[in-house]
mmCIF file of C-alpha atoms in Angstrom:
data_model
loop_
_atom_site.group_PDB
_atom_site.id
_atom_site.type_symbol
_atom_site.label_atom_id
_atom_site.label_comp_id
_atom_site.label_asym_id
_atom_site.label_seq_id
_atom_site.Cartn_x
_atom_site.Cartn_y
_atom_site.Cartn_z
ATOM 1 C CA UNK A 1 21.979 20.358 47.093
ATOM 2 C CA UNK A 2 21.462 16.687 47.932
ATOM 3 C CA UNK A 3 18.186 15.564 49.455
ATOM 4 C CA UNK A 4 19.910 13.881 52.386
ATOM 5 C CA UNK A 5 21.532 17.067 53.726
ATOM 6 C CA UNK A 6 19.058 17.289 56.609
ATOM 7 C CA UNK A 7 19.830 13.664 57.610
ATOM 8 C CA UNK A 8 23.557 13.703 56.882
ATOM 9 C CA UNK A 9 24.690 13.413 60.514
ATOM 10 C CA UNK A 10 22.323 10.506 61.143
ATOM 11 C CA UNK A 11 23.467 8.756 57.970
ATOM 12 C CA UNK A 12 27.123 9.170 58.917
ATOM 13 C CA UNK A 13 26.441 7.832 62.400
ATOM 14 C CA UNK A 14 24.683 4.775 60.964
ATOM 15 C CA UNK A 15 27.509 4.212 58.465
ATOM 16 C CA UNK A 16 30.138 4.414 61.201
ATOM 17 C CA UNK A 17 28.169 1.893 63.230
ATOM 18 C CA UNK A 18 27.963 -0.447 60.221
ATOM 19 C CA UNK A 19 31.686 0.016 59.619
ATOM 20 C CA UNK A 20 32.355 -1.000 63.223
ATOM 21 C CA UNK A 21 30.103 -4.028 62.807
ATOM 22 C CA UNK A 22 32.040 -5.130 59.717
ATOM 23 C CA UNK A 23 35.369 -4.730 61.542
ATOM 24 C CA UNK A 24 33.890 -6.802 64.366
ATOM 25 C CA UNK A 25 32.867 -9.494 61.897
ATOM 26 C CA UNK A 26 36.390 -9.631 60.481
ATOM 27 C CA UNK A 27 37.751 -9.958 64.003
ATOM 28 C CA UNK A 28 35.291 -12.782 64.716
ATOM 29 C CA UNK A 29 36.509 -14.649 61.610
ATOM 30 C CA UNK A 30 40.136 -14.064 62.604
ATOM 31 C CA UNK A 31 39.359 -15.483 66.060
ATOM 32 C CA UNK A 32 37.552 -18.527 64.611
ATOM 33 C CA UNK A 33 34.228 -17.667 66.252
ATOM 34 C CA UNK A 34 31.133 -19.818 65.837
ATOM 35 C CA UNK A 35 29.612 -19.553 62.327
ATOM 36 C CA UNK A 36 26.096 -18.764 63.519
ATOM 37 C CA UNK A 37 27.371 -15.910 65.685
ATOM 38 C CA UNK A 38 29.205 -14.467 62.683
ATOM 39 C CA UNK A 39 26.136 -14.844 60.472
ATOM 40 C CA UNK A 40 24.058 -13.030 63.089
ATOM 41 C CA UNK A 41 26.471 -10.094 62.940
ATOM 42 C CA UNK A 42 26.507 -10.152 59.131
ATOM 43 C CA UNK A 43 22.719 -9.937 59.210
ATOM 44 C CA UNK A 44 22.871 -6.959 61.596
ATOM 45 C CA UNK A 45 25.405 -5.137 59.399
ATOM 46 C CA UNK A 46 23.340 -5.840 56.304
ATOM 47 C CA UNK A 47 20.237 -4.466 58.018
ATOM 48 C CA UNK A 48 22.154 -1.333 59.040
ATOM 49 C CA UNK A 49 23.209 -0.706 55.427
ATOM 50 C CA UNK A 50 19.687 -1.386 54.190
ATOM 51 C CA UNK A 51 18.412 1.245 56.623
ATOM 52 C CA UNK A 52 20.881 3.758 55.194
ATOM 53 C CA UNK A 53 19.878 2.829 51.650
ATOM 54 C CA UNK A 54 16.173 3.231 52.367
ATOM 55 C CA UNK A 55 16.768 6.564 54.039
ATOM 56 C CA UNK A 56 18.754 7.802 51.036
ATOM 57 C CA UNK A 57 16.091 6.512 48.669
ATOM 58 C CA UNK A 58 13.349 8.266 50.622
ATOM 59 C CA UNK A 59 15.312 11.505 50.602
ATOM 60 C CA UNK A 60 15.934 11.139 46.876
ATOM 61 C CA UNK A 61 12.249 10.608 46.175
ATOM 62 C CA UNK A 62 11.039 13.498 48.319
ATOM 63 C CA UNK A 63 13.700 15.920 47.147
ATOM 64 C CA UNK A 64 15.256 15.154 43.764
ATOM 65 C CA UNK A 65 12.400 13.254 42.142
ATOM 66 C CA UNK A 66 9.710 15.569 43.503
ATOM 67 C CA UNK A 67 11.524 18.678 42.235
ATOM 68 C CA UNK A 68 12.185 17.124 38.836
ATOM 69 C CA UNK A 69 8.575 15.967 38.563
ATOM 70 C CA UNK A 70 7.344 19.480 39.281
ATOM 71 C CA UNK A 71 9.531 20.763 36.434
ATOM 72 C CA UNK A 72 8.526 17.925 34.097
ATOM 73 C CA UNK A 73 10.236 16.983 30.873
ATOM 74 C CA UNK A 74 13.211 14.691 30.278
ATOM 75 C CA UNK A 75 14.840 15.476 33.639
ATOM 76 C CA UNK A 76 11.741 14.208 35.438
ATOM 77 C CA UNK A 77 11.753 11.047 33.350
ATOM 78 C CA UNK A 78 15.448 10.514 34.116
ATOM 79 C CA UNK A 79 14.980 10.968 37.892
ATOM 80 C CA UNK A 80 12.044 8.567 37.941
ATOM 81 C CA UNK A 81 14.027 6.017 35.916
ATOM 82 C CA UNK A 82 16.978 6.368 38.330
ATOM 83 C CA UNK A 83 14.685 5.868 41.305
ATOM 84 C CA UNK A 84 13.121 2.782 39.735
ATOM 85 C CA UNK A 85 16.554 1.320 39.027
ATOM 86 C CA UNK A 86 17.706 2.021 42.592
ATOM 87 C CA UNK A 87 14.592 0.342 43.980
ATOM 88 C CA UNK A 88 15.182 -2.670 41.731
ATOM 89 C CA UNK A 89 18.781 -2.969 42.996
ATOM 90 C CA UNK A 90 17.617 -2.824 46.603
ATOM 91 C CA UNK A 91 14.950 -5.458 46.028
ATOM 92 C CA UNK A 92 17.430 -7.803 44.339
ATOM 93 C CA UNK A 93 19.985 -7.546 47.139
#
């Protein structure tokens, strides 16, 4: 079972909202809207996706990593390494 199961509906709602924002951005470009207005919407969509990513990361840490850490061994090391890599990707973006 994935750690985000309890938040799945909220995640899907946020993703649908971000999807709508991206479609709106494409429409703004098609309609030759003002660059700053488009950039503002890009920033909002980016923030929405970052919120989803942080929620998923938190769920992963509290569920998958915590369970693996309790068991110990190579699985725990793998889950911690995966979490570190995911955090590094988020920080770089």
